[in-house]
Short mmCIF file of C-alpha atoms in Angstrom, two decimals:
data_model
loop_
_atom_site.label_atom_id
_atom_site.label_comp_id
_atom_site.label_asym_id
_atom_site.label_seq_id
_atom_site.Cartn_x
_atom_site.Cartn_y
_atom_site.Cartn_z
CA MET A 190 -103.61 -77.91 14.51
CA PHE A 191 -102.86 -77.45 10.74
CA HIS A 192 -103.75 -73.83 11.19
CA ARG A 193 -101.16 -73.30 14.11
CA SER A 194 -98.48 -75.35 11.81
CA ARG A 195 -99.05 -73.09 8.78
CA ILE A 196 -98.45 -69.91 11.08
CA LEU A 197 -95.25 -71.31 12.64
CA CYS A 198 -93.84 -72.11 9.12
CA VAL A 199 -94.66 -68.67 7.58
CA SER A 200 -93.07 -66.94 10.70
CA PHE A 201 -89.95 -69.07 10.36
CA LEU A 202 -89.44 -68.23 6.62
CA VAL A 203 -90.07 -64.59 7.33
CA VAL A 204 -87.40 -64.52 10.16
CA MET A 205 -84.94 -66.59 7.89
CA PHE A 206 -85.50 -64.22 4.76
CA GLY A 207 -84.99 -61.13 7.10
CA MET A 208 -81.44 -62.31 8.15
CA THR A 209 -80.27 -62.80 4.53
CA ASN A 210 -78.29 -60.21 2.78
CA GLY A 211 -80.99 -59.97 0.33
CA HIS A 212 -83.38 -58.30 2.58
CA PRO A 213 -83.81 -54.60 2.30
CA CYS A 214 -83.03 -54.13 5.99
CA ALA A 215 -79.72 -55.66 5.37
CA ALA A 216 -78.73 -53.01 3.07
CA GLU A 217 -79.20 -50.25 5.77
CA ASP A 218 -76.46 -49.16 8.19
CA LYS A 219 -75.75 -51.58 10.97
CA LYS A 220 -75.42 -48.87 13.43
CA THR A 221 -79.03 -48.15 13.16
CA ALA A 222 -80.58 -47.78 16.77
CA GLY A 223 -82.27 -50.70 18.18
CA PHE A 224 -80.89 -53.43 15.73
CA LEU A 225 -78.34 -55.97 16.96
CA TYR A 226 -77.02 -58.29 14.46
CA LEU A 227 -75.32 -61.66 15.19
CA ASP A 228 -72.06 -60.89 13.31
CA ASP A 229 -71.69 -57.80 15.57
CA VAL A 230 -71.09 -60.02 18.72
CA PRO A 231 -67.43 -60.40 19.47
CA PRO A 232 -66.07 -64.05 19.83
CA GLU A 233 -66.27 -65.19 23.24
CA PRO A 234 -62.56 -66.17 24.36
CA THR A 235 -62.24 -69.65 25.76
CA GLU A 236 -60.37 -70.50 29.01
CA ASP A 237 -57.07 -70.97 26.97
CA SER A 238 -57.74 -68.30 24.53
CA ASP A 239 -55.22 -65.24 24.23
CA LEU A 240 -57.92 -63.27 22.46
CA PRO A 241 -58.63 -59.87 24.20
CA ILE A 242 -62.01 -59.15 25.92
CA MET A 243 -63.98 -56.71 23.46
CA TYR A 244 -67.26 -54.94 23.75
CA TYR A 245 -69.30 -52.24 21.77
CA GLU A 246 -69.60 -48.52 22.96
CA GLY A 247 -70.87 -46.02 20.57
CA GLY A 248 -70.97 -48.26 17.54
CA GLN A 249 -67.29 -48.91 18.00
CA LEU A 250 -65.57 -51.96 19.16
CA VAL A 251 -63.55 -51.51 22.35
CA GLU A 252 -60.82 -53.73 23.63
CA LEU A 253 -60.40 -54.06 27.37
CA PRO A 254 -56.79 -53.94 28.65
CA PRO A 255 -55.64 -56.84 30.59
CA LEU A 256 -56.67 -57.28 33.97
CA GLU A 257 -53.16 -56.69 35.49
CA GLU A 258 -52.77 -53.50 33.77
CA GLU A 259 -56.31 -52.06 34.67
CA LEU A 260 -55.64 -52.91 38.28
CA LEU A 261 -52.33 -51.08 38.22
CA THR A 262 -53.30 -48.14 36.62
CA HIS A 263 -56.90 -47.61 37.96
CA GLY A 264 -57.70 -50.43 40.53
CA GLY A 265 -55.49 -49.09 43.31
CA ALA A 266 -53.68 -52.41 43.79
CA HIS A 267 -50.38 -50.49 42.81
CA MET A 268 -50.35 -48.88 46.03
CA TYR A 269 -49.09 -52.26 47.59
CA TYR A 270 -46.73 -53.19 45.11
CA THR A 271 -42.86 -53.02 46.04
CA SER A 272 -40.88 -50.45 43.83
CA ASP A 273 -38.67 -52.97 42.05
CA TYR A 274 -41.83 -54.90 40.78
CA LEU A 275 -43.72 -51.91 40.00
CA ASN A 276 -40.90 -50.45 37.86
CA ALA A 277 -40.62 -53.76 35.96
CA ILE A 278 -43.98 -54.19 34.96
CA ALA A 279 -45.92 -51.02 35.30
CA PRO A 280 -44.25 -48.15 33.41
CA VAL A 281 -46.40 -45.01 33.24
CA CYS A 282 -48.37 -44.71 30.09
CA GLU A 283 -48.98 -41.45 28.32
CA GLY A 284 -52.57 -40.29 29.08
CA SER A 285 -52.75 -42.22 32.06
CA HIS A 286 -52.21 -41.04 35.73
CA PRO A 287 -49.21 -38.66 36.00
CA GLN A 288 -47.53 -41.08 38.39
CA ASN A 289 -48.18 -44.35 39.97
CA LEU A 290 -49.25 -43.62 43.48
CA ARG A 291 -48.37 -46.20 46.11
CA LEU A 292 -47.36 -46.44 49.69
CA ASP A 293 -43.54 -46.65 50.70
CA GLU A 294 -42.41 -49.88 51.93
CA CYS A 295 -41.53 -48.36 55.19
CA TRP A 296 -44.91 -46.47 55.52
CA ASP A 297 -46.79 -46.68 58.79
CA GLU A 298 -49.97 -45.05 59.64
CA PRO A 299 -49.46 -41.93 61.91
CA GLN A 300 -50.47 -42.76 65.47
CA PRO A 301 -51.16 -40.50 68.50
CA TRP A 302 -47.97 -39.92 70.81
CA CYS A 303 -49.79 -42.13 73.40
CA ALA A 304 -52.41 -44.78 73.05
CA ARG A 305 -52.89 -47.24 75.63
CA PRO A 306 -53.57 -50.27 76.23
CA HIS A 307 -53.37 -50.98 72.67
CA LYS A 308 -52.59 -49.46 69.23
CA TYR A 309 -55.11 -46.67 68.23
CA LEU A 310 -57.80 -48.12 65.96
CA GLY A 311 -55.49 -50.92 65.41
CA PRO A 312 -56.50 -54.75 64.89
CA GLY A 313 -55.82 -55.64 68.41
CA ILE A 314 -58.60 -57.12 70.76
CA VAL A 315 -60.80 -55.06 72.79
CA ASN A 316 -59.61 -54.96 76.34
CA TRP A 317 -62.37 -55.07 78.87
CA SER A 318 -62.93 -56.40 82.47
CA PRO A 319 -66.01 -57.53 84.22
CA ASP A 320 -65.11 -55.69 87.33
CA TRP A 321 -65.40 -52.39 85.31
CA SER A 322 -68.88 -51.56 84.20
CA TRP A 323 -71.73 -49.20 84.24
CA PHE A 324 -74.84 -49.64 86.56
CA GLY A 325 -77.69 -52.26 86.69
CA SER A 326 -77.81 -56.07 86.19
CA ASN A 327 -75.87 -57.26 83.28
CA PRO A 328 -74.36 -53.74 82.63
CA ASN A 329 -72.33 -52.50 79.75
CA MET A 330 -68.57 -53.19 80.39
CA TRP A 331 -65.98 -50.63 80.28
CA GLU A 332 -63.38 -50.85 77.33
CA PRO A 333 -60.76 -48.22 78.88
CA GLN A 334 -58.31 -46.63 76.45
CA PHE A 335 -56.18 -43.50 76.93
CA VAL A 336 -55.12 -41.49 74.10
CA GLY A 337 -52.96 -38.53 74.12
CA HIS A 338 -52.37 -36.14 70.95
CA GLY A 339 -51.66 -32.60 70.00
CA ALA A 340 -50.04 -30.16 67.66
CA TYR A 341 -47.20 -27.63 67.89
CA GLU A 342 -47.18 -24.57 65.63
CA VAL A 343 -44.72 -21.99 64.85
CA PHE A 344 -45.89 -18.76 62.84
CA GLY A 345 -44.80 -15.46 61.95
CA ALA A 346 -46.93 -12.36 60.66
CA VAL A 347 -46.66 -8.95 59.11
CA PHE A 348 -49.78 -6.92 59.51
CA ASP A 349 -51.03 -3.55 58.96
CA GLN A 350 -54.32 -2.03 59.70
CA GLY A 351 -55.17 1.62 59.51
CA GLY A 352 -51.57 2.53 59.42
CA THR A 353 -50.63 0.55 62.60
CA GLU A 354 -48.15 -2.05 62.10
CA GLN A 355 -48.10 -5.27 64.04
CA ASN A 356 -45.25 -7.67 63.13
CA GLY A 357 -44.02 -10.74 65.17
CA ILE A 358 -43.22 -14.51 65.65
CA GLY A 359 -44.98 -16.70 67.93
CA HIS A 360 -45.90 -20.37 68.69
CA GLN A 361 -48.92 -22.30 69.90
CA LEU A 362 -49.23 -25.67 71.49
CA TYR A 363 -52.35 -27.92 71.81
CA ILE A 364 -52.33 -31.01 74.00
CA ASP A 365 -55.51 -33.29 74.06
CA LEU A 366 -55.92 -36.02 76.62
CA GLU A 367 -58.66 -38.31 76.49
CA LEU A 368 -60.04 -41.52 78.47
CA ARG A 369 -62.43 -43.61 76.57
CA LEU A 370 -64.32 -45.85 78.70
CA THR A 371 -66.92 -47.24 76.15
CA GLY A 372 -67.76 -46.47 72.64
CA THR A 373 -70.11 -43.73 73.73
CA GLU A 374 -68.62 -42.33 76.97
CA ARG A 375 -65.25 -40.65 77.25
CA PHE A 376 -63.36 -37.77 79.44
CA HIS A 377 -61.59 -35.25 77.33
CA VAL A 378 -59.23 -32.48 78.34
CA GLN A 379 -57.38 -29.80 76.25
CA PHE A 380 -54.42 -27.63 77.33
CA ARG A 381 -53.15 -24.66 75.52
CA PRO A 382 -50.02 -23.90 77.53
CA LEU A 383 -48.69 -21.07 75.19
CA GLY A 384 -52.07 -19.26 74.20
CA LYS A 385 -55.24 -19.17 76.19
CA GLU A 386 -58.62 -18.66 75.02
CA ASN A 387 -58.67 -17.40 71.40
CA THR A 388 -55.44 -15.52 71.52
CA GLY A 389 -53.77 -17.83 69.07
CA GLY A 390 -50.40 -18.21 71.22
CA SER A 391 -47.67 -16.24 72.61
CA PHE A 392 -45.54 -14.29 70.30
CA TRP A 393 -42.66 -11.75 70.22
CA ARG A 394 -43.76 -8.48 68.69
CA LEU A 395 -40.94 -7.11 66.43
CA ASN A 396 -42.24 -3.65 65.80
CA SER A 397 -42.07 -0.73 68.43
CA PRO A 398 -42.39 -1.30 71.35
CA SER A 399 -40.64 -4.76 70.96
CA GLU A 400 -41.88 -7.03 73.66
CA TYR A 401 -42.93 -10.71 74.29
CA ILE A 402 -46.67 -11.21 74.69
CA ASP A 403 -47.17 -13.87 77.08
CA ASN A 404 -50.54 -15.77 76.76
CA SER A 405 -49.45 -18.93 78.49
CA THR A 406 -51.68 -20.56 80.91
CA GLY A 407 -51.73 -23.85 82.92
CA VAL A 408 -55.53 -24.03 83.21
CA PRO A 409 -57.27 -26.53 80.81
CA GLN A 410 -59.20 -24.56 78.08
CA ARG A 411 -61.69 -27.37 77.46
CA TRP A 412 -62.74 -30.19 79.65
CA TRP A 413 -65.90 -32.18 79.21
CA PHE A 414 -67.64 -35.72 79.76
CA GLU A 415 -69.97 -36.94 77.38
CA GLY A 416 -72.09 -40.20 77.15
CA GLU A 417 -75.29 -41.89 76.40
CA LEU A 418 -77.95 -42.64 78.98
CA GLN A 419 -78.89 -46.01 77.35
CA SER A 420 -75.06 -46.99 77.86
CA LEU A 421 -75.26 -46.15 81.53
CA PHE A 422 -78.57 -46.84 82.82
CA GLY A 423 -80.12 -49.01 80.16
CA PRO A 424 -79.83 -52.22 81.81
CA TRP A 425 -81.76 -50.85 84.95
CA LEU A 426 -84.90 -50.88 82.53
CA GLY A 427 -84.61 -54.47 81.73
CA ASP A 428 -86.69 -53.97 78.39
CA ASP A 429 -84.86 -53.48 75.26
CA ARG A 430 -88.07 -52.19 73.53
CA HIS A 431 -87.40 -48.87 75.53
CA GLN A 432 -84.12 -47.25 74.50
CA LEU A 433 -82.74 -44.34 76.29
CA ASP A 434 -80.64 -43.09 73.29
CA ILE A 435 -80.29 -39.69 74.74
CA ASN A 436 -76.74 -38.24 74.47
CA PHE A 437 -75.32 -35.60 76.84
CA THR A 438 -72.23 -33.35 77.47
CA ILE A 439 -71.21 -31.57 80.56
CA GLY A 440 -68.18 -29.40 81.26
CA ARG A 441 -66.52 -26.77 79.14
CA PHE A 442 -66.81 -27.75 75.21
CA PRO A 443 -67.00 -26.03 71.98
CA PHE A 444 -70.32 -25.15 70.70
CA ARG A 445 -71.55 -23.88 67.47
CA LEU A 446 -74.88 -22.75 65.89
CA GLN A 447 -75.88 -22.00 62.29
CA ASN A 448 -72.46 -22.96 60.85
CA GLY A 449 -70.75 -20.89 63.31
CA LEU A 450 -72.43 -17.71 62.14
CA LEU A 451 -74.96 -17.51 65.15
CA MET A 452 -72.64 -18.85 67.78
CA ASP A 453 -68.84 -20.25 67.83
CA ASP A 454 -67.76 -20.37 71.46
CA GLU A 455 -66.60 -22.35 74.20
CA ILE A 456 -69.18 -22.75 77.11
CA THR A 457 -69.24 -24.03 80.40
CA GLY A 458 -72.50 -25.86 80.97
CA PHE A 459 -74.33 -28.96 79.70
CA ALA A 460 -76.07 -29.99 76.44
CA VAL A 461 -78.83 -32.80 76.06
CA ALA A 462 -79.60 -34.28 72.63
CA LYS A 463 -82.49 -36.96 71.41
CA ASN A 464 -81.75 -38.08 67.84
CA ASN A 465 -83.35 -40.45 65.44
CA ILE A 466 -86.68 -39.00 65.75
CA LEU A 467 -88.83 -40.16 63.00
CA SER A 468 -91.96 -37.63 62.49
CA LEU A 469 -93.85 -35.78 59.86
CA GLY A 470 -91.99 -37.52 57.02
CA PHE A 471 -88.53 -36.43 58.07
CA SER A 472 -85.88 -39.24 57.86
CA ASN A 473 -84.23 -37.89 61.15
CA VAL A 474 -84.92 -35.24 63.67
CA ASN A 475 -82.70 -34.21 66.34
CA VAL A 476 -83.56 -31.98 69.46
CA GLN A 477 -81.05 -30.50 71.54
CA GLY A 478 -81.38 -28.58 74.82
CA PHE A 479 -78.41 -26.39 76.38
CA TYR A 480 -77.38 -24.32 79.10
CA ALA A 481 -74.45 -22.23 79.79
CA ILE A 482 -72.85 -20.64 82.84
CA ASP A 483 -71.52 -17.12 82.67
CA GLU A 484 -68.52 -17.68 80.57
CA VAL A 485 -70.27 -16.86 77.16
CA ASP A 486 -68.37 -14.12 75.22
CA SER A 487 -71.60 -12.21 74.50
CA TYR A 488 -72.10 -8.52 73.93
CA PRO A 489 -71.57 -6.33 75.84
CA ALA A 490 -70.56 -8.63 78.77
CA SER A 491 -70.29 -12.49 79.52
CA SER A 492 -73.79 -13.78 80.24
CA ASP A 493 -75.78 -17.21 81.02
CA LEU A 494 -77.16 -18.69 77.97
CA ALA A 495 -80.35 -21.24 77.62
CA GLY A 496 -81.65 -22.56 74.40
CA VAL A 497 -83.11 -25.28 72.15
CA ALA A 498 -81.93 -26.24 68.73
CA VAL A 499 -83.70 -28.53 66.28
CA THR A 500 -82.37 -30.10 63.13
CA ALA A 501 -84.15 -32.41 60.58
CA ASP A 502 -83.39 -34.19 57.39
CA TYR A 503 -85.70 -34.37 54.56
CA ARG A 504 -84.81 -36.14 51.31
CA THR A 505 -81.97 -33.89 49.74
CA SER A 506 -82.53 -31.12 52.40
CA PHE A 507 -81.36 -29.86 55.72
CA PHE A 508 -83.23 -27.77 58.20
CA GLU A 509 -81.86 -26.21 61.27
CA ALA A 510 -83.95 -23.94 63.75
CA GLU A 511 -82.82 -22.45 67.23
CA TYR A 512 -84.18 -20.23 70.10
CA VAL A 513 -81.39 -18.92 72.65
CA ALA A 514 -81.84 -16.45 75.57
CA LEU A 515 -79.10 -14.51 76.97
CA PHE A 516 -79.26 -13.09 80.39
CA ARG A 517 -77.14 -11.38 82.89
CA ASP A 518 -78.69 -10.48 86.42
CA ARG A 519 -75.61 -8.84 87.90
CA GLU A 520 -73.53 -5.73 87.00
CA LYS A 521 -74.36 -4.64 83.47
CA GLU A 522 -77.75 -6.33 83.54
CA PHE A 523 -79.36 -7.17 79.97
CA ARG A 524 -81.39 -9.75 78.15
CA ALA A 525 -81.62 -10.70 74.67
CA HIS A 526 -83.50 -13.31 72.56
CA TYR A 527 -82.35 -14.94 69.52
CA PHE A 528 -84.50 -16.82 66.75
CA ALA A 529 -82.67 -18.57 63.83
CA LEU A 530 -83.88 -20.59 60.92
CA SER A 531 -81.99 -22.21 58.01
CA GLY A 532 -82.54 -24.52 55.21
CA THR A 533 -79.82 -26.27 53.06
CA LYS A 534 -80.75 -27.93 49.75
CA PHE A 535 -78.57 -30.21 47.83
CA PHE A 536 -78.42 -30.32 43.93
CA GLY A 537 -75.83 -32.85 43.05
CA PRO A 538 -72.63 -31.01 43.43
CA VAL A 539 -74.20 -27.79 44.42
CA SER A 540 -75.42 -26.80 47.72
CA VAL A 541 -77.23 -23.87 48.50
CA ALA A 542 -78.27 -22.69 52.28
CA ALA A 543 -80.30 -19.66 53.28
CA ARG A 544 -80.06 -18.43 56.86
CA THR A 545 -82.27 -15.86 58.69
CA MET A 546 -81.58 -14.89 62.33
CA TYR A 547 -83.24 -12.22 64.49
CA ARG A 548 -82.32 -10.70 67.73
CA ILE A 549 -84.66 -9.08 70.34
CA GLY A 550 -82.82 -7.29 73.19
CA ASP A 551 -83.21 -4.53 75.52
CA GLN A 552 -81.37 -1.11 75.22
CA ASN A 553 -78.42 -2.26 77.31
CA SER A 554 -77.77 -4.95 74.72
CA ARG A 555 -78.05 -2.75 71.59
CA GLY A 556 -81.85 -3.47 70.95
CA ASP A 557 -83.09 -5.46 67.98
CA GLY A 558 -81.32 -6.72 65.08
CA TYR A 559 -81.30 -9.25 62.17
CA PHE A 560 -78.80 -11.23 59.83
CA GLN A 561 -79.56 -12.66 56.50
CA VAL A 562 -77.10 -15.02 54.85
CA LEU A 563 -76.99 -16.93 51.63
CA GLU A 564 -74.34 -19.45 51.11
CA SER A 565 -73.48 -21.72 48.28
CA ASN A 566 -70.65 -24.14 47.05
CA MET A 567 -70.17 -26.28 44.30
CA ALA A 568 -67.46 -29.29 43.91
CA ARG A 569 -66.27 -30.13 40.64
CA SER A 570 -63.46 -32.63 39.36
CA THR A 571 -61.32 -31.49 36.79
CA SER A 572 -60.57 -33.16 33.46
CA HIS A 573 -57.72 -35.47 33.04
CA THR A 574 -55.93 -32.89 30.83
CA VAL A 575 -56.17 -30.22 33.55
CA GLU A 576 -55.11 -32.74 36.05
CA ARG A 577 -52.03 -33.78 33.97
CA LEU A 578 -50.91 -30.18 33.25
CA THR A 579 -51.55 -28.51 36.64
CA GLY A 580 -51.99 -31.38 39.20
CA ILE A 581 -55.38 -29.99 40.14
CA ASP A 582 -57.92 -32.76 40.62
CA LEU A 583 -60.81 -31.16 42.55
CA ALA A 584 -62.06 -27.49 42.50
CA VAL A 585 -64.66 -26.38 45.25
CA SER A 586 -65.99 -22.68 44.83
CA TYR A 587 -68.16 -20.77 47.05
CA LEU A 588 -70.27 -17.63 47.11
CA ASN A 589 -71.71 -15.93 49.90
CA LEU A 590 -74.31 -13.01 50.22
CA PHE A 591 -75.05 -11.31 53.54
CA TYR A 592 -76.81 -8.46 55.20
CA ALA A 593 -76.55 -7.41 58.92
CA SER A 594 -78.67 -4.58 60.50
CA GLU A 595 -77.00 -1.68 62.46
CA ASN A 596 -77.63 -3.48 65.86
CA TRP A 597 -76.84 -7.01 64.86
CA VAL A 598 -74.35 -8.84 66.91
CA THR A 599 -73.60 -12.78 67.26
CA ILE A 600 -74.24 -14.57 70.43
CA ALA A 601 -70.58 -15.34 70.93
CA GLY A 602 -67.35 -15.74 68.73
CA GLY A 603 -64.79 -16.53 71.32
CA ASN A 604 -63.71 -19.89 69.47
CA LEU A 605 -62.42 -17.96 66.51
CA ASP A 606 -58.43 -17.55 66.64
CA ARG A 607 -57.90 -13.69 66.62
CA ILE A 608 -54.59 -13.91 64.69
CA ARG A 609 -55.93 -16.09 61.75
CA ASN A 610 -59.20 -14.15 61.77
CA ALA A 611 -57.16 -10.76 60.99
CA PHE A 612 -56.17 -12.55 57.75
CA ALA A 613 -59.69 -13.51 56.73
CA VAL A 614 -60.87 -12.35 53.56
CA ASN A 615 -64.61 -13.42 53.88
CA PRO A 616 -66.28 -10.56 56.02
CA LEU A 617 -68.69 -13.43 57.48
CA PHE A 618 -65.77 -14.44 59.67
CA ASN A 619 -65.45 -11.02 61.34
CA ILE A 620 -69.25 -10.76 61.94
CA ALA A 621 -69.27 -14.21 63.49
CA ALA A 622 -66.21 -13.43 65.94
CA GLY A 623 -68.17 -10.32 67.26
CA SER A 624 -67.16 -7.19 65.40
CA PRO A 625 -68.67 -3.88 66.69
CA PRO A 626 -72.39 -3.70 65.61
CA VAL A 627 -72.92 -1.64 62.29
CA GLU A 628 -74.84 -1.85 59.07
CA ARG A 629 -72.88 -4.33 56.94
CA TYR A 630 -73.67 -5.96 53.55
CA GLY A 631 -71.66 -7.56 50.84
CA VAL A 632 -70.43 -10.66 48.87
CA ALA A 633 -67.62 -12.96 49.21
CA ALA A 634 -66.30 -15.52 46.65
CA GLY A 635 -63.62 -17.97 46.45
CA VAL A 636 -62.28 -21.23 44.95
CA GLU A 637 -60.18 -24.02 46.78
CA PHE A 638 -58.09 -25.91 44.20
CA PHE A 639 -56.78 -29.21 45.44
CA ARG A 640 -53.53 -30.52 43.95
CA ASN A 641 -51.75 -33.74 44.09
CA ASN A 642 -54.50 -35.89 45.50
CA GLN A 643 -55.58 -33.14 47.96
CA ASP A 644 -51.99 -32.98 49.64
CA GLU A 645 -51.95 -29.14 48.51
CA ALA A 646 -54.62 -26.50 48.33
CA ILE A 647 -54.53 -23.06 46.74
CA ILE A 648 -57.36 -20.81 47.55
CA PRO A 649 -57.80 -17.22 46.05
CA GLU A 650 -60.63 -15.46 47.72
CA PHE A 651 -62.47 -11.83 46.75
CA ALA A 652 -64.98 -9.79 48.75
CA PHE A 653 -66.82 -6.53 48.64
CA GLU A 654 -68.44 -5.06 51.85
CA SER A 655 -70.06 -2.02 52.74
CA GLN A 656 -69.50 -1.15 56.38
CA ALA A 657 -71.49 1.89 57.72
CA SER A 658 -71.86 3.01 54.21
CA ASP A 659 -67.98 2.78 53.72
CA PRO A 660 -67.10 0.39 50.76
CA ILE A 661 -64.31 -1.98 51.24
CA TYR A 662 -62.78 -4.25 48.42
CA GLY A 663 -60.74 -7.21 49.60
CA ALA A 664 -58.47 -10.05 47.82
CA GLY A 665 -56.57 -12.77 49.50
CA LEU A 666 -54.63 -15.91 48.94
CA ARG A 667 -54.34 -19.00 51.06
CA TYR A 668 -51.89 -21.91 50.41
CA ARG A 669 -51.74 -25.07 52.34
CA ARG A 670 -49.41 -28.05 51.87
CA LYS A 671 -48.96 -31.42 53.63
CA MET A 672 -45.06 -31.66 54.02
CA THR A 673 -45.11 -35.09 55.77
CA THR A 674 -47.51 -37.22 57.42
CA ARG A 675 -47.27 -35.15 60.48
CA MET A 676 -46.38 -31.74 59.27
CA TYR A 677 -48.31 -29.19 57.13
CA PHE A 678 -47.33 -25.77 56.17
CA GLU A 679 -49.95 -22.60 55.67
CA LEU A 680 -49.51 -19.31 54.04
CA ARG A 681 -52.06 -16.61 54.00
CA GLY A 682 -52.16 -13.13 52.49
CA ILE A 683 -54.63 -10.25 52.31
CA LYS A 684 -55.06 -6.85 50.86
CA ASN A 685 -58.01 -4.52 51.46
CA TRP A 686 -58.93 -1.18 49.82
CA SER A 687 -61.07 1.57 51.19
CA SER A 688 -61.78 5.31 51.10
CA ASN A 689 -61.61 5.18 54.91
CA PRO A 690 -57.99 4.63 56.19
CA ALA A 691 -59.05 2.82 59.37
CA LEU A 692 -60.66 0.01 57.27
CA ARG A 693 -57.63 -0.75 55.22
CA ARG A 694 -55.37 -3.67 55.95
CA GLU A 695 -52.88 -5.76 54.50
CA GLY A 696 -50.50 -8.54 55.80
CA LEU A 697 -48.84 -12.09 55.32
CA PHE A 698 -49.09 -14.93 57.72
CA ALA A 699 -47.02 -18.04 57.53
CA SER A 700 -47.03 -21.19 60.00
CA THR A 701 -45.69 -24.70 60.13
CA THR A 702 -47.60 -27.24 62.30
CA VAL A 703 -46.19 -30.48 63.65
CA ILE A 704 -49.01 -33.07 64.68
CA PHE A 705 -47.93 -35.61 67.29
#
């Protein structure tokens, strides 16, 4: 007992002596890493104290601003203050945000032109009726809602390719009608009365011969029904341990594979998908089967299509694989088989995707070919100085490299707007749209600068391509601006240089779109 007491007394004296100014350690710099001194701790303000809250950062005492000021300049609460109160208590400080962003007193969230029976995504109650339901005992009830929305676009273009000018003004109209029965089942119809398929609209050609190009149609361009088997037929099973979480779509709907590089078209057929498959260490596996009838815009003629696609997530990687068969058993018979594999890896703000696609076809479909693509992009926020001087708060850059063999053609690219595609600098868009099969390789790069909280975007682009041994250099600029909550403006310019006059093109495209 005496031995333990002696040890405690000696330890207490050592600690007390070390805390005095006479100890050698006290003469050292108090910024020494790993040491905290009692006199470094800022005083703790009492409930009625006016002392500011302070803390140490990098060896320096930092004073926190009052809570009201921090919320007004950084917390987002200023968006909900009225203008008189905001101007009175929240003047813009130098070095802070260039302006206090806020919502107007009369601001109202944009809504579709028609949403019945209640506000679209509003706080109203969910309307349902026990008389409207799916199948089985205790079935899932319907919650019917009709939503109508669309867009009207007016555009003008000046374009020259290979010495042939095409100048004109035109317009396009999109009308989407949707009947939602439940959270997973819906009917959807889209009309493009002024521009069918991928024509981009109807327009008046100003150069000779001057005429009105009428691409109008009353036929719906997209129509489909989609749902989930569990929602429709799950109650018939009577056992929650067995889930039919299988999604399906039937009708005429847009369909894309490999980021649109293998296929980007509207097909008439069906697709069935099973998600949430946990296997082989993957966090999620999705298996999709699909079949399309006739209206596939393939080369050299429209054909039927059948295939399977598998996607999988693993940590910070995403994998995609497809097999697609094209066949036509009538006039201009041909068959072709496509195999594709890709992997995308995320490295923080940088993502890299490698894609390889192969085609095995008969002589009527140009034979065999392959397509290799490397895509990358990086997103970076700008510094406060750059944001204050230029308004640019985010920059997203991309770099693409590709090689397409002589006989490579995509499955179908009928969903790409032909007018806008003429002003695309990146050659990958022309390849995906189904350009003539020739050997092509090149590189494309660009940066998208977002300004004023992403209400504005400036996109300079550059590209080099070798097309059948003819080098092509291209540059372009895109500009997009949100004018109001329902209107935006777009401007596109392009210029190509080539030793082959037929491959030279230049032009300017401008459009204004109103969303309703």
